[in-house]
Short mmCIF file of C-alpha atoms and ligand atoms in Angstrom, two decimals:
data_model
loop_
_atom_site.label_atom_id
_atom_site.label_comp_id
_atom_site.label_asym_id
_atom_site.label_seq_id
_atom_site.Cartn_x
_atom_site.Cartn_y
_atom_site.Cartn_z
CA MET X 140 -46.46 61.51 178.53
CA LEU X 141 -47.33 59.31 181.39
CA VAL X 142 -51.23 59.85 180.50
CA LYS X 143 -50.54 58.46 177.39
CA LEU X 144 -49.57 55.30 178.74
CA SER X 145 -51.49 52.30 177.31
CA PRO X 146 -54.52 51.46 179.49
CA SER X 147 -53.60 47.99 180.08
CA LEU X 148 -50.69 48.99 181.72
CA ARG X 149 -52.76 51.91 183.73
CA ASN X 150 -55.43 49.18 184.59
CA LEU X 151 -52.92 46.87 186.20
CA GLN X 152 -53.44 47.87 189.58
CA LEU X 153 -49.87 47.44 190.87
CA PRO X 154 -48.21 48.70 193.89
CA LEU X 155 -45.79 50.62 191.39
CA ARG X 156 -45.14 54.44 191.08
CA LEU X 157 -43.77 55.47 187.53
CA THR X 158 -41.71 58.76 187.54
CA LEU X 159 -40.40 60.77 184.71
CA LYS X 160 -36.91 61.99 185.53
CA GLY X 161 -37.70 64.84 187.81
CA GLY X 162 -41.12 65.20 186.53
CA PRO X 163 -44.55 63.89 186.37
CA THR X 164 -45.56 60.99 188.53
CA LEU X 165 -48.20 58.04 188.09
CA ASP X 166 -49.12 55.39 190.50
CA LEU X 167 -50.49 52.15 189.11
CA GLY X 168 -52.11 51.17 192.37
CA PRO X 169 -52.61 52.21 195.96
CA HIS X 170 -49.70 52.04 198.44
CA PRO X 171 -46.66 51.79 195.80
CA ARG X 172 -43.90 49.76 197.32
CA VAL X 173 -41.60 50.61 194.20
CA THR X 174 -40.80 53.29 192.07
CA LEU X 175 -39.49 53.03 188.56
CA GLU X 176 -37.79 56.27 187.71
CA ILE X 177 -37.51 56.50 183.75
CA GLN X 178 -34.60 58.40 182.47
CA ASP X 179 -34.95 57.78 178.86
CA LEU X 180 -38.54 58.59 177.76
CA SER X 181 -38.24 56.05 174.65
CA LEU X 182 -38.62 53.34 177.50
CA LEU X 183 -42.18 54.19 178.04
CA GLU X 184 -42.96 52.59 174.70
CA GLU X 185 -41.15 49.46 175.63
CA LEU X 186 -43.12 49.12 178.87
CA THR X 187 -45.99 47.76 177.03
CA GLU X 188 -44.00 44.57 176.52
CA PRO X 189 -41.95 44.49 179.64
CA SER X 190 -40.13 41.13 179.74
CA LEU X 191 -37.85 40.91 182.91
CA ASP X 192 -34.53 40.90 180.76
CA LYS X 193 -35.89 44.12 179.05
CA LEU X 194 -36.71 45.51 182.41
CA GLY X 195 -33.03 44.54 183.84
CA GLU X 196 -31.39 45.79 180.82
CA ALA X 197 -33.08 49.16 181.34
CA TYR X 198 -31.85 49.23 185.02
CA ILE X 199 -28.31 48.35 183.96
CA SER X 200 -27.83 50.74 181.23
CA ARG X 201 -29.37 53.45 183.35
CA ARG X 202 -32.28 54.28 181.26
CA MET X 203 -34.10 53.83 184.43
CA GLU X 204 -33.78 53.74 188.23
CA ILE X 205 -35.19 51.76 190.80
CA HIS X 206 -36.20 52.75 194.32
CA GLY X 207 -37.59 50.43 197.11
CA PRO X 208 -36.12 47.12 198.66
CA ILE X 209 -34.76 45.16 195.94
CA MET X 210 -37.10 42.06 196.77
CA ASP X 211 -40.14 44.43 196.27
CA VAL X 212 -38.48 45.59 192.93
CA ILE X 213 -38.16 41.99 191.76
CA GLU X 214 -41.66 41.06 192.89
CA VAL X 215 -43.32 44.19 191.30
CA ALA X 216 -41.28 43.92 187.87
CA ASP X 217 -42.57 40.16 187.78
CA MET X 218 -46.26 41.42 188.38
CA LEU X 219 -45.86 43.96 185.74
CA SER X 220 -44.43 41.48 183.13
CA LYS X 221 -46.88 38.93 183.92
CA GLY X 222 -49.94 41.29 183.82
CA LEU X 223 -49.00 42.33 180.28
CA LEU X 224 -47.38 39.11 178.98
CA GLY X 225 -48.95 36.51 180.58
CA ASP X 226 -47.16 33.27 181.84
CA ASP X 227 -46.43 31.00 178.97
CA PRO X 228 -43.12 29.28 179.18
CA GLY X 229 -41.01 30.62 176.37
CA PRO X 230 -39.11 28.26 174.20
CA ALA X 231 -36.24 26.31 175.18
CA PRO X 232 -33.03 28.63 174.36
CA GLN X 233 -30.39 27.69 171.77
CA ARG X 234 -27.97 25.19 173.37
CA GLN X 235 -24.31 26.49 172.96
CA ALA X 236 -21.31 24.63 171.96
CA HIS X 237 -18.75 24.79 174.85
CA ASP X 238 -15.01 24.42 174.57
CA LYS X 239 -12.19 24.98 177.16
CA HIS X 240 -11.63 28.62 175.85
CA THR X 241 -15.46 29.89 175.85
CA ASP X 242 -15.94 28.11 179.32
CA ALA X 243 -12.55 29.63 180.92
CA ALA X 244 -13.45 33.12 179.67
CA ALA X 245 -17.15 32.62 181.02
CA VAL X 246 -15.73 31.52 184.35
CA SER X 247 -13.37 34.35 184.33
CA TYR X 248 -16.11 37.08 183.73
CA HIS X 249 -18.06 35.66 186.56
CA TYR X 250 -15.56 34.60 189.41
CA ASP X 251 -12.62 37.03 188.85
CA LEU X 252 -14.80 39.94 189.34
CA SER X 253 -13.20 40.76 192.86
CA ASN X 254 -12.65 38.26 195.65
CA GLU X 255 -13.31 41.53 198.03
CA PHE X 256 -16.70 41.97 196.61
CA TYR X 257 -17.77 38.58 197.10
CA GLY X 258 -16.18 38.53 200.61
CA LEU X 259 -18.86 41.16 201.34
CA TRP X 260 -21.86 38.93 201.01
CA LEU X 261 -20.64 35.27 201.13
CA ASP X 262 -20.24 33.70 204.53
CA PRO X 263 -16.68 33.65 205.92
CA GLU X 264 -15.76 30.76 204.21
CA MET X 265 -17.07 32.11 201.12
CA VAL X 266 -19.07 29.20 200.08
CA TYR X 267 -20.63 30.07 196.82
CA SER X 268 -23.34 27.54 196.39
CA CYS X 269 -26.77 26.60 198.03
CA ALA X 270 -26.67 26.24 201.98
CA TYR X 271 -28.41 23.80 204.06
CA PHE X 272 -30.77 25.49 206.74
CA HIS X 273 -31.92 23.23 209.71
CA SER X 274 -34.42 26.10 210.63
CA VAL X 275 -35.17 29.28 208.84
CA ASN X 276 -33.41 31.16 211.54
CA ASP X 277 -30.09 29.58 210.79
CA SER X 278 -27.56 32.20 210.10
CA LEU X 279 -25.94 32.05 206.65
CA ALA X 280 -22.53 31.01 208.05
CA GLN X 281 -24.08 28.39 210.06
CA ALA X 282 -26.38 27.04 207.17
CA GLN X 283 -23.27 26.89 204.79
CA GLN X 284 -21.23 24.74 207.49
CA GLN X 285 -24.24 22.46 207.73
CA LYS X 286 -24.37 22.32 203.84
CA LEU X 287 -20.61 21.15 203.71
CA ASP X 288 -21.11 18.66 206.51
CA HIS X 289 -24.11 17.36 204.58
CA LEU X 290 -22.13 16.75 201.48
CA CYS X 291 -19.12 15.06 203.73
CA ARG X 292 -21.61 12.70 205.35
CA LYS X 293 -23.49 11.81 201.90
CA LEU X 294 -19.74 10.99 200.79
CA ARG X 295 -19.20 9.07 203.82
CA LEU X 296 -15.66 10.42 203.95
CA GLN X 297 -13.08 8.40 206.07
CA PRO X 298 -9.84 9.52 207.36
CA GLY X 299 -6.96 9.20 204.38
CA GLU X 300 -9.20 8.92 201.63
CA ARG X 301 -8.55 11.08 198.32
CA LEU X 302 -11.43 13.58 197.64
CA LEU X 303 -11.62 15.34 194.32
CA ASP X 304 -13.53 18.68 194.45
CA VAL X 305 -14.46 19.70 190.91
CA GLY X 306 -15.01 23.47 190.66
CA CYS X 307 -13.62 24.10 194.40
CA GLY X 308 -14.37 27.75 194.32
CA TRP X 309 -12.56 29.61 197.41
CA GLY X 310 -11.86 26.13 198.87
CA GLY X 311 -14.59 26.09 201.77
CA LEU X 312 -15.40 22.30 201.11
CA ALA X 313 -11.98 21.47 200.71
CA ARG X 314 -11.15 22.89 204.15
CA HIS X 315 -14.19 21.45 205.88
CA ALA X 316 -13.41 17.79 204.62
CA ALA X 317 -9.70 18.08 205.53
CA ARG X 318 -10.14 19.64 208.92
CA HIS X 319 -13.23 17.52 210.13
CA TYR X 320 -12.97 14.13 208.06
CA GLY X 321 -9.12 13.88 207.81
CA VAL X 322 -9.16 13.46 203.98
CA GLU X 323 -6.69 14.81 201.37
CA VAL X 324 -8.21 17.12 198.89
CA TYR X 325 -7.49 17.80 195.13
CA GLY X 326 -9.63 20.62 193.99
CA ILE X 327 -9.93 22.54 190.47
CA THR X 328 -11.22 25.80 189.43
CA LEU X 329 -10.95 27.98 186.47
CA SER X 330 -10.90 31.28 188.56
CA GLN X 331 -7.47 32.75 189.21
CA ALA X 332 -8.70 35.17 191.70
CA GLN X 333 -10.36 32.24 193.38
CA LEU X 334 -7.41 30.05 193.40
CA GLU X 335 -4.98 32.46 194.99
CA LEU X 336 -7.53 33.46 197.64
CA ALA X 337 -8.36 29.76 198.33
CA ARG X 338 -4.68 28.70 198.68
CA GLN X 339 -4.12 31.69 201.07
CA LYS X 340 -6.91 30.52 203.22
CA ASN X 341 -5.65 27.05 203.18
CA ALA X 342 -2.47 28.09 204.50
CA GLU X 343 -3.85 30.21 207.11
CA ALA X 344 -5.93 27.31 208.06
CA GLY X 345 -2.74 25.07 208.30
CA LEU X 346 -4.20 22.74 205.95
CA ASP X 347 -2.25 23.23 202.81
CA GLN X 348 -0.47 19.93 203.32
CA HIS X 349 -3.66 18.22 202.89
CA ILE X 350 -5.17 20.44 200.06
CA GLN X 351 -4.08 20.97 196.54
CA LEU X 352 -5.82 23.18 194.47
CA GLU X 353 -4.98 23.84 190.79
CA LEU X 354 -6.28 26.20 187.94
CA GLN X 355 -7.47 23.40 185.78
CA ASP X 356 -10.35 22.50 183.54
CA TYR X 357 -12.33 19.21 184.23
CA ARG X 358 -11.59 18.15 180.68
CA ASP X 359 -7.76 18.05 181.82
CA LEU X 360 -8.26 15.63 184.71
CA THR X 361 -5.60 12.85 183.80
CA GLY X 362 -5.14 9.39 185.38
CA GLN X 363 -7.99 6.91 186.22
CA GLU X 364 -9.51 5.84 189.48
CA GLN X 365 -7.26 8.04 191.34
CA PHE X 366 -9.76 9.33 194.22
CA ASP X 367 -11.97 7.48 196.61
CA LYS X 368 -14.74 10.16 196.42
CA VAL X 369 -15.69 12.80 193.73
CA VAL X 370 -17.69 16.19 194.56
CA SER X 371 -18.83 18.69 192.33
CA VAL X 372 -20.92 21.54 193.97
CA GLY X 373 -22.38 24.59 191.86
CA MET X 374 -20.14 23.44 188.80
CA PHE X 375 -22.21 21.40 186.28
CA GLU X 376 -24.34 24.69 185.61
CA HIS X 377 -21.23 25.48 183.50
CA VAL X 378 -20.71 22.26 181.57
CA GLY X 379 -23.67 22.41 178.90
CA HIS X 380 -25.84 20.18 177.47
CA ALA X 381 -23.39 19.13 174.72
CA ASN X 382 -20.71 18.14 177.03
CA LEU X 383 -22.81 16.58 179.94
CA ASP X 384 -21.91 12.96 178.96
CA ALA X 385 -18.23 13.67 178.55
CA TYR X 386 -18.42 15.59 182.20
CA PHE X 387 -19.79 12.77 184.06
CA LYS X 388 -17.59 10.31 182.32
CA VAL X 389 -14.63 12.10 183.75
CA LEU X 390 -16.36 12.06 187.16
CA HIS X 391 -16.85 8.29 186.81
CA ASP X 392 -13.30 7.67 185.33
CA GLN X 393 -11.85 9.76 188.41
CA VAL X 394 -13.48 7.68 191.02
CA LYS X 395 -12.28 4.12 192.15
CA PRO X 396 -14.83 1.23 192.01
CA GLY X 397 -17.23 1.44 195.10
CA GLY X 398 -16.61 5.09 195.29
CA LEU X 399 -18.93 7.90 195.49
CA VAL X 400 -19.72 10.86 193.30
CA MET X 401 -21.95 13.89 194.55
CA ASN X 402 -23.12 16.28 191.91
CA HIS X 403 -24.95 19.28 193.56
CA GLY X 404 -26.31 21.83 191.06
CA ILE X 405 -29.18 23.67 189.65
CA THR X 406 -31.61 22.03 187.33
CA SER X 407 -34.40 23.25 185.11
CA LYS X 408 -38.07 23.24 185.70
CA HIS X 409 -39.01 21.68 182.54
CA THR X 410 -37.47 18.59 181.21
CA ASP X 411 -37.51 20.08 177.66
CA GLY X 412 -35.79 23.23 178.90
CA ARG X 413 -38.51 25.57 177.91
CA GLN X 414 -38.04 28.89 179.79
CA VAL X 415 -39.69 30.32 182.82
CA GLY X 416 -39.73 33.77 184.17
CA ARG X 417 -40.36 35.81 180.79
CA GLY X 418 -36.92 36.20 180.02
CA ALA X 419 -35.17 36.00 183.33
CA GLY X 420 -32.76 33.44 182.09
CA ASP X 421 -31.89 35.31 179.23
CA PHE X 422 -30.97 38.11 181.57
CA ILE X 423 -28.74 35.61 183.71
CA GLY X 424 -27.22 34.23 180.65
CA ARG X 425 -26.31 37.50 178.83
CA TYR X 426 -24.86 39.41 181.91
CA VAL X 427 -24.20 36.92 185.04
CA PHE X 428 -23.40 33.47 183.59
CA PRO X 429 -22.55 33.31 179.99
CA HIS X 430 -22.74 30.02 178.48
CA GLY X 431 -24.53 28.90 181.55
CA GLU X 432 -27.13 25.95 180.93
CA LEU X 433 -29.43 24.09 183.19
CA PRO X 434 -30.28 20.35 182.59
CA HIS X 435 -33.24 19.00 184.20
CA LEU X 436 -32.84 16.46 186.82
CA ALA X 437 -34.04 13.55 184.50
CA MET X 438 -31.31 14.41 181.88
CA ALA X 439 -28.35 14.57 184.71
CA VAL X 440 -29.63 11.24 186.06
CA SER X 441 -29.83 9.59 182.76
CA SER X 442 -26.35 11.09 181.74
CA MET X 443 -24.82 9.70 185.04
CA SER X 444 -26.52 6.44 184.37
CA GLU X 445 -25.18 6.02 181.08
CA GLN X 446 -21.68 6.74 182.31
CA GLY X 447 -21.86 3.86 184.62
CA LEU X 448 -22.89 5.85 187.82
CA GLU X 449 -25.66 4.22 189.70
CA VAL X 450 -27.68 6.95 191.19
CA VAL X 451 -28.67 6.22 194.76
CA ASP X 452 -29.98 9.12 196.57
CA VAL X 453 -31.30 12.66 195.33
CA GLU X 454 -32.55 15.54 197.30
CA SER X 455 -34.12 18.89 196.25
CA LEU X 456 -32.92 22.05 198.22
CA ARG X 457 -34.95 24.47 196.26
CA LEU X 458 -35.98 26.43 199.15
CA HIS X 459 -32.92 26.31 200.67
CA TYR X 460 -31.30 27.94 197.78
CA ALA X 461 -34.15 30.67 197.94
CA ARG X 462 -33.24 31.33 201.68
CA THR X 463 -29.55 31.27 200.57
CA LEU X 464 -29.88 33.85 197.89
CA GLU X 465 -32.07 36.22 200.13
CA CYS X 466 -29.17 36.27 202.67
CA TRP X 467 -26.65 37.00 199.93
CA SER X 468 -28.82 39.70 198.42
CA ASP X 469 -29.57 41.27 202.12
CA ASN X 470 -25.78 41.21 202.78
CA LEU X 471 -25.03 43.13 199.71
CA GLU X 472 -27.86 45.68 199.67
CA ARG X 473 -26.57 46.41 203.28
CA GLN X 474 -23.26 47.41 201.70
CA LEU X 475 -23.62 49.08 198.57
CA GLU X 476 -21.72 51.64 199.53
CA ARG X 477 -18.57 49.52 199.98
CA ALA X 478 -19.67 47.42 196.82
CA ARG X 479 -19.32 50.58 194.73
CA THR X 480 -15.50 50.99 195.51
CA LEU X 481 -14.83 47.45 194.56
CA ILE X 482 -16.85 46.82 191.28
CA ASP X 483 -18.00 49.16 188.51
CA ASP X 484 -21.65 50.57 188.52
CA LYS X 485 -22.84 48.29 185.69
CA ALA X 486 -21.42 45.02 187.36
CA LEU X 487 -23.15 46.19 190.95
CA ARG X 488 -26.45 46.84 189.16
CA ILE X 489 -26.29 43.11 187.46
CA TRP X 490 -25.31 41.36 190.62
CA ARG X 491 -28.17 43.16 192.66
CA ILE X 492 -30.64 41.91 190.03
CA TYR X 493 -29.15 38.46 189.77
CA LEU X 494 -29.17 37.81 193.59
CA ALA X 495 -32.51 39.20 194.27
CA GLY X 496 -33.95 37.82 191.12
CA CYS X 497 -32.69 34.47 191.65
CA ALA X 498 -33.91 34.09 195.23
CA TYR X 499 -37.35 35.12 193.82
CA GLY X 500 -36.91 32.48 191.01
CA PHE X 501 -36.23 29.60 193.33
CA ARG X 502 -39.06 30.67 195.57
CA ARG X 503 -41.50 30.63 192.56
CA ASN X 504 -40.11 27.17 191.37
CA TRP X 505 -38.71 28.57 188.27
CA MET X 506 -35.96 26.26 188.75
CA ASN X 507 -34.59 23.55 191.23
CA ILE X 508 -31.37 22.45 192.85
CA HIS X 509 -30.35 18.68 193.38
CA GLN X 510 -27.87 16.81 195.23
CA ILE X 511 -27.60 13.74 193.35
CA LEU X 512 -25.32 11.01 195.02
CA ALA X 513 -24.00 7.99 192.89
CA VAL X 514 -21.92 5.31 193.45
CA LYS X 515 -19.51 3.47 190.89
CA PRO X 516 -20.29 -0.20 191.86
CA HIS X 517 -17.44 -2.97 192.07
CA ALA X 518 -17.01 -5.19 189.04
CA ASP X 519 -19.52 -7.63 190.56
CA GLY X 520 -22.04 -5.02 190.93
CA SER X 521 -21.93 -4.53 194.76
CA HIS X 522 -21.19 -1.50 196.69
CA ASP X 523 -20.43 -0.28 200.30
CA LEU X 524 -23.17 1.82 201.20
CA PRO X 525 -25.02 1.43 204.65
CA TRP X 526 -28.43 -0.03 204.53
CA THR X 527 -30.23 3.04 205.55
CA ARG X 528 -29.61 6.77 205.48
CA ALA X 529 -29.49 6.79 209.29
CA ASP X 530 -25.57 7.72 209.48
CA LEU X 531 -26.28 10.96 207.86
CA TYR X 532 -28.59 12.39 210.44
CA ARG X 533 -26.44 11.24 213.81
C1 LIG G 604 -20.65 28.56 191.65
S1 LIG G 604 -18.86 27.88 191.72
C2 LIG G 604 -18.89 26.94 193.18
C3 LIG G 604 -17.68 26.68 194.09
C4 LIG G 604 -17.57 25.95 195.23
N1 LIG G 604 -18.16 24.53 194.69
C5 LIG G 604 -18.71 26.41 196.21
O1 LIG G 604 -19.63 25.50 196.43
O2 LIG G 604 -18.27 27.24 197.04
C6 LIG G 604 -18.37 27.17 190.54
C7 LIG G 604 -17.02 26.65 190.14
O3 LIG G 604 -17.06 25.75 189.07
C8 LIG G 604 -15.65 26.28 188.47
N2 LIG G 604 -15.77 25.70 187.41
C9 LIG G 604 -16.81 26.19 186.29
N3 LIG G 604 -16.46 25.46 185.06
C10 LIG G 604 -15.17 24.91 185.19
C11 LIG G 604 -14.48 24.02 184.39
N4 LIG G 604 -14.72 23.62 183.06
N5 LIG G 604 -13.48 23.26 184.91
C12 LIG G 604 -13.19 23.52 186.30
N6 LIG G 604 -13.82 24.13 187.26
C13 LIG G 604 -15.12 24.83 186.44
C14 LIG G 604 -15.60 27.55 188.75
O4 LIG G 604 -14.25 27.99 188.68
C15 LIG G 604 -15.94 27.79 190.38
O5 LIG G 604 -14.97 27.66 191.29
#
């Protein structure tokens, strides 16, 4: 069977070994780092057009097993895919309609998977967004604390202020802000499992008097100008292009004049949204973040501006997210046996590919992540920000 493989595949010279279940083996180059063990022979035909979503699907449906360090598997899969398919970006994906019902189901699919599973590989505060490394040797826990503090400093939080945290996750930022900056936090999530554990963690930290977390959609935030500051971290990827203006209008309406809004989220590489990574985005959309959409930075800035928010500072953290995801993936890979007892086999296969694949994607500049800080100016156009950023780094 293997000798019949297409010459284009055989000529690629990859550090890859192909094995047919319990049978023959073929090395596609010297010193293979990765073995793909084909369980379903019909897959051999499909390997002539190996998009990354197809390879990922073969693994999660057990038509193929992978052997070797997961980061090497992703890299070699990309070499294979690029070698045969080239590197032209694919067309922009179809944009999807988002309503509260579909968004709630999509969020529940991802975040209600298992708190214990997420606890295996996140930092102790279970921050589920890009960390901030002062040095490559920082631990994940340290880098997440630095990220939380970086956000609080950018928001110039002052004791007694009211902070809205849109997409609060397991409450790590809320606790950091209440504990170290003396603010009162109102946070929302669409995940019941997150909410329960976050409330428990707030109580254990003795902070529940200062933090109120609710199961609530951002579209259901009522009232106007109730908050001094608004923060949204790793949430706007769920909003969708169609709702971007409505989302930023909510943030704008919730913050008082003179207040600051921080939007921290993943952004697309191309302004028109055309795809990079030969199907990698399709895999993420199908199995990891259903209904997720990545706007470009320019689109986010444009939408914020049109909603009356003045963008005052933008920072890219792309390589920080590559490092964060590498830490998450390493943590998971070290605890696969335990993970198998917490979630089913298919989900574990999906999450292994997702964490390592996204680490690879951020390293390769397939997507970016930006912290966008904006102010809602006072009626006369003024605001209260300091003249320089020096206060952020004291
Ligand atoms: C990647 S997590 C980030 C959590 C947290 N900000 C952190 O950094 O750890 C995304 C969060 O956004 C929330 N979310 C997604 N869509 C939402 C919506 N429509 N309304 C409110 N929260 C939403 C999810 O429930 C989840 O808590």
